[in-house]
Amino acid sequence: MKKHNIISLLPVVLFAAITSSCITPPPPDKTAVEEIAGSKSSDNLFYWRGPTWNGVLTTKNLPEKWTPGGENHLFSYEIQGGGVPVIAGDRLYHFGYYGVGPELQEAIICMHPVTGKIIWEKRYSDFLSDTVYNRYGIGAPVIDKETGNVYFYTSSGLLLGFDRDGNEIWKHSLMEEFSRLTFPNGRTGGPAIDGDLVIVHGITANWGKSGPARNRFYAFDKRSGELVWYATPGVGPKDSSFSPLHFDNLKDGRRVFYTGTGCGNIVCVDARTGQSLWRYQMSYGGVNSGVVLHGQDTLVAIHGKENVDKTSIGRMISLKKPQSIPDGAELPMVLNDKQVNWKQDYEAFTSTPCIVGDRVYQTVKTGELLCIDVATGKTVWKLKLGHDQLHASPLYADGKIYVGMHTSEFYIIKPEADKGIILNKVKLEGAILAQPSAAQGRVYIQTKKKLYAFGSKKAPSPWTPQTQNEDAGSGAPASIQVVPAEFAIIPGQKLKFKAYFLDKTGRRIGPAENLMWEKYIPPTAKVKVKVDATLGQDGTLTASKNAKLSAGAIRASKGNIAGITRGRVLPNLPYSEDFEGFELTQTNTDGDKFSYPPLPWLGARMRWQVLQQEGTKVIGNTLDRILFQRSMNFLGRPDMKNYIIEADVMTDGNRRVMSTVGLINQRYNISLIGNHQKIEIVSNYDRFKANAPFTIKPKTWYHLKTQVDMNSDGSGTVRAKAWTRGEQEPDKWTIEATHDKLHKNGSPGIFAFSPQSQKRVFIDNLKVIPRK
């Protein structure tokens, strides 16, 4: 049978590798054991949740005693955060951050796993995020077993891929490409790899049908970085989520993953196609903990938010997961309590359980480690480890549980039938938010201050990436997959789409040829437009040099099967918009006539409306959703730089209550803040902020002009000036702010903040001009 060279990670717990006098595990799955043995990877850690995503590792000869600075202490390295290291041979990769205040930068570091010597590192400044209180570096890189490449995901939404030597292979800015939102908690998580795909998720408010804020999943080709699919499996979010993914194979041949979302659901998504298969609502807030599987039909999940059926906080459930998807079922299926085996009121906000045999191990808010019977959900035993617990997940490896606490204690515990025995307890420097990791006889634990390593001093051998095989698709094509699934091009640019026939399980049969390509308007589209580009029957999209800002869908079909992609033509500079060409055909909740804003503006359709104001057409922010009282919307590409963005701006209100209106230039937000009578430049409020007094009157138009100047040493100055519209432009800048680590590029955009959605802001005569 024909093979494709992709990773095949089988979602079966490897109980054969677990030794415990009190636990009798079920027989190991032969296929899973052969897969790991054949790849010779059992003593490495490629994904932080382990080879079966259950928080269980197969590595042996791990230490049961450790004293920092003692005989088996290897190193402590000063890096901050809550990240989990991953290890392949003689390379350890880790996510953390350095510095404080304006100097703070997140980093991916590559170091030797025994000596801690840095081999290479890459640092990235935060930008335009809401992250506060140094809540950075909460996540983990992931290593691809087939190529040796490593991928990581920053708090501000940069997704990056590197080869083992630190050379960047591709990157995406999810904030500027898909309007990924950020939250004060800074929880980011990390990517997961399955087959040829790198998958991440977050709350996004993109454009068109994807404009409403939802917890979405994005799958990128691990080699090219092209977007293969995106998924929206849930409903409106109440919170962010960084729940890890757990992969599985269904009996009907589908490859799926399970995870929690910001809308309080546990979801099941087809990992090959992004099709949403089912969801189960378990809380009113975000589910941040990951799920674990038991046997073929049981899923266990926990959360720390309000329950949907009563006002108590927190719950663990056991769910009977569907083994196949019925033909003709309306997807995603919404599961109910008929699928629930049991519920227990345990509370864990972000800590993910591990499962060994018929026992689930979970740290809970009260600072206890619980041993739970997977059949009933009842507590078998509990062990008090601290007065509370926030993030860190327990890790099971070599017959022991390794777990850190929010109160800085780190434990090594031997689980027995009726109790847990503490083998080792140490007090470390800094709170522990991260799960420990282990490989090659060594254990690693990150605190908010340092990365600690202890165990074997034996030098590891280099890791050699190995080809992973999976059967190709077979049978009649069931659908067509068009790649990229979403695109953005500029005037004068061409894009050649790739298309693949998929079988009914989502496997690729091969390239799809002799297709009919057409511009397509979905029947449900509220703005019925087509992308301003020429589409050839070979699947090549060409935007002429005079192509206009536009967006639309592309359909590729053969017979009764089809695939759809969508995208935007973004402007070259100069770009201007005075909104006079928009027809006001809609009616808003205030009874005013309006038009939707330019479709290609990210996240704008739900947040802005073109309105008539004093005899001219302007754009104003919407006030009917508290969720959108703050709005940041991007107009261009992440790689743009060296431009001026300017516009007329105004806030409604009175002398007591006004709003904030601003422009985005190269990842800096420059705004007029009516309630505080100042002009402000900010990238992150805790990282980089400068302001100057400026008198702002309600219902008065001002002109705001901004630019960013970079020096040869990487530092630079952000400049802005504002004046009453109609008056002469002042010679001097109203504000100038020097930044030692200047953002080198970034999409232009607009910004509004209407506290409690009380007073609207307006923008007109927007211009983005290239600088000489």
PDB file of N, CA and C in Angstrom, residues 25 111 133 187 209 212 214 400 427 706 753:
ATOM      1  N   PRO A  25      -2.108  -2.576  35.549  1.00  0.00           N
ATOM      2  CA  PRO A  25      -2.610  -1.941  34.336  1.00  0.00           C
ATOM      3  C   PRO A  25      -3.143  -2.965  33.353  1.00  0.00           C
ATOM      4  N   MET A 111      19.209  24.390  24.691  1.00  0.00           N
ATOM      5  CA  MET A 111      20.354  24.186  25.584  1.00  0.00           C
ATOM      6  C   MET A 111      20.714  22.713  25.662  1.00  0.00           C
ATOM      7  N   TYR A 133       1.266  41.744  34.919  1.00  0.00           N
ATOM      8  CA  TYR A 133       1.908  41.079  36.053  1.00  0.00           C
ATOM      9  C   TYR A 133       2.905  39.998  35.644  1.00  0.00           C
ATOM     10  N   ARG A 187      -2.170  33.381  29.396  1.00  0.00           N
ATOM     11  CA  ARG A 187      -2.070  31.940  29.139  1.00  0.00           C
ATOM     12  C   ARG A 187      -2.016  31.690  27.633  1.00  0.00           C
ATOM     13  N   LYS A 209     -17.506  35.537   7.901  1.00  0.00           N
ATOM     14  CA  LYS A 209     -18.179  34.560   8.747  1.00  0.00           C
ATOM     15  C   LYS A 209     -17.425  34.312  10.044  1.00  0.00           C
ATOM     16  N   PRO A 212     -17.307  37.043  14.313  1.00  0.00           N
ATOM     17  CA  PRO A 212     -17.640  36.932  15.738  1.00  0.00           C
ATOM     18  C   PRO A 212     -16.521  36.241  16.514  1.00  0.00           C
ATOM     19  N   ARG A 214     -14.636  33.789  18.638  1.00  0.00           N
ATOM     20  CA  ARG A 214     -14.820  32.382  18.968  1.00  0.00           C
ATOM     21  C   ARG A 214     -13.459  31.763  19.284  1.00  0.00           C
ATOM     22  N   LYS A 400       6.565   6.977  39.590  1.00  0.00           N
ATOM     23  CA  LYS A 400       6.511   8.088  40.530  1.00  0.00           C
ATOM     24  C   LYS A 400       5.714   9.255  39.939  1.00  0.00           C
ATOM     25  N   LYS A 427      11.976  23.008  48.674  1.00  0.00           N
ATOM     26  CA  LYS A 427      11.442  24.358  48.490  1.00  0.00           C
ATOM     27  C   LYS A 427      12.329  25.066  47.466  1.00  0.00           C
ATOM     28  N   THR A 706       0.872  59.726  12.936  1.00  0.00           N
ATOM     29  CA  THR A 706       1.871  58.930  13.646  1.00  0.00           C
ATOM     30  C   THR A 706       2.920  58.380  12.700  1.00  0.00           C
ATOM     31  N   PHE A 753     -11.833  52.396  22.426  1.00  0.00           N
ATOM     32  CA  PHE A 753     -12.188  51.873  23.741  1.00  0.00           C
ATOM     33  C   PHE A 753     -13.288  52.754  24.308  1.00  0.00           C
TER      34      PHE A 753
END
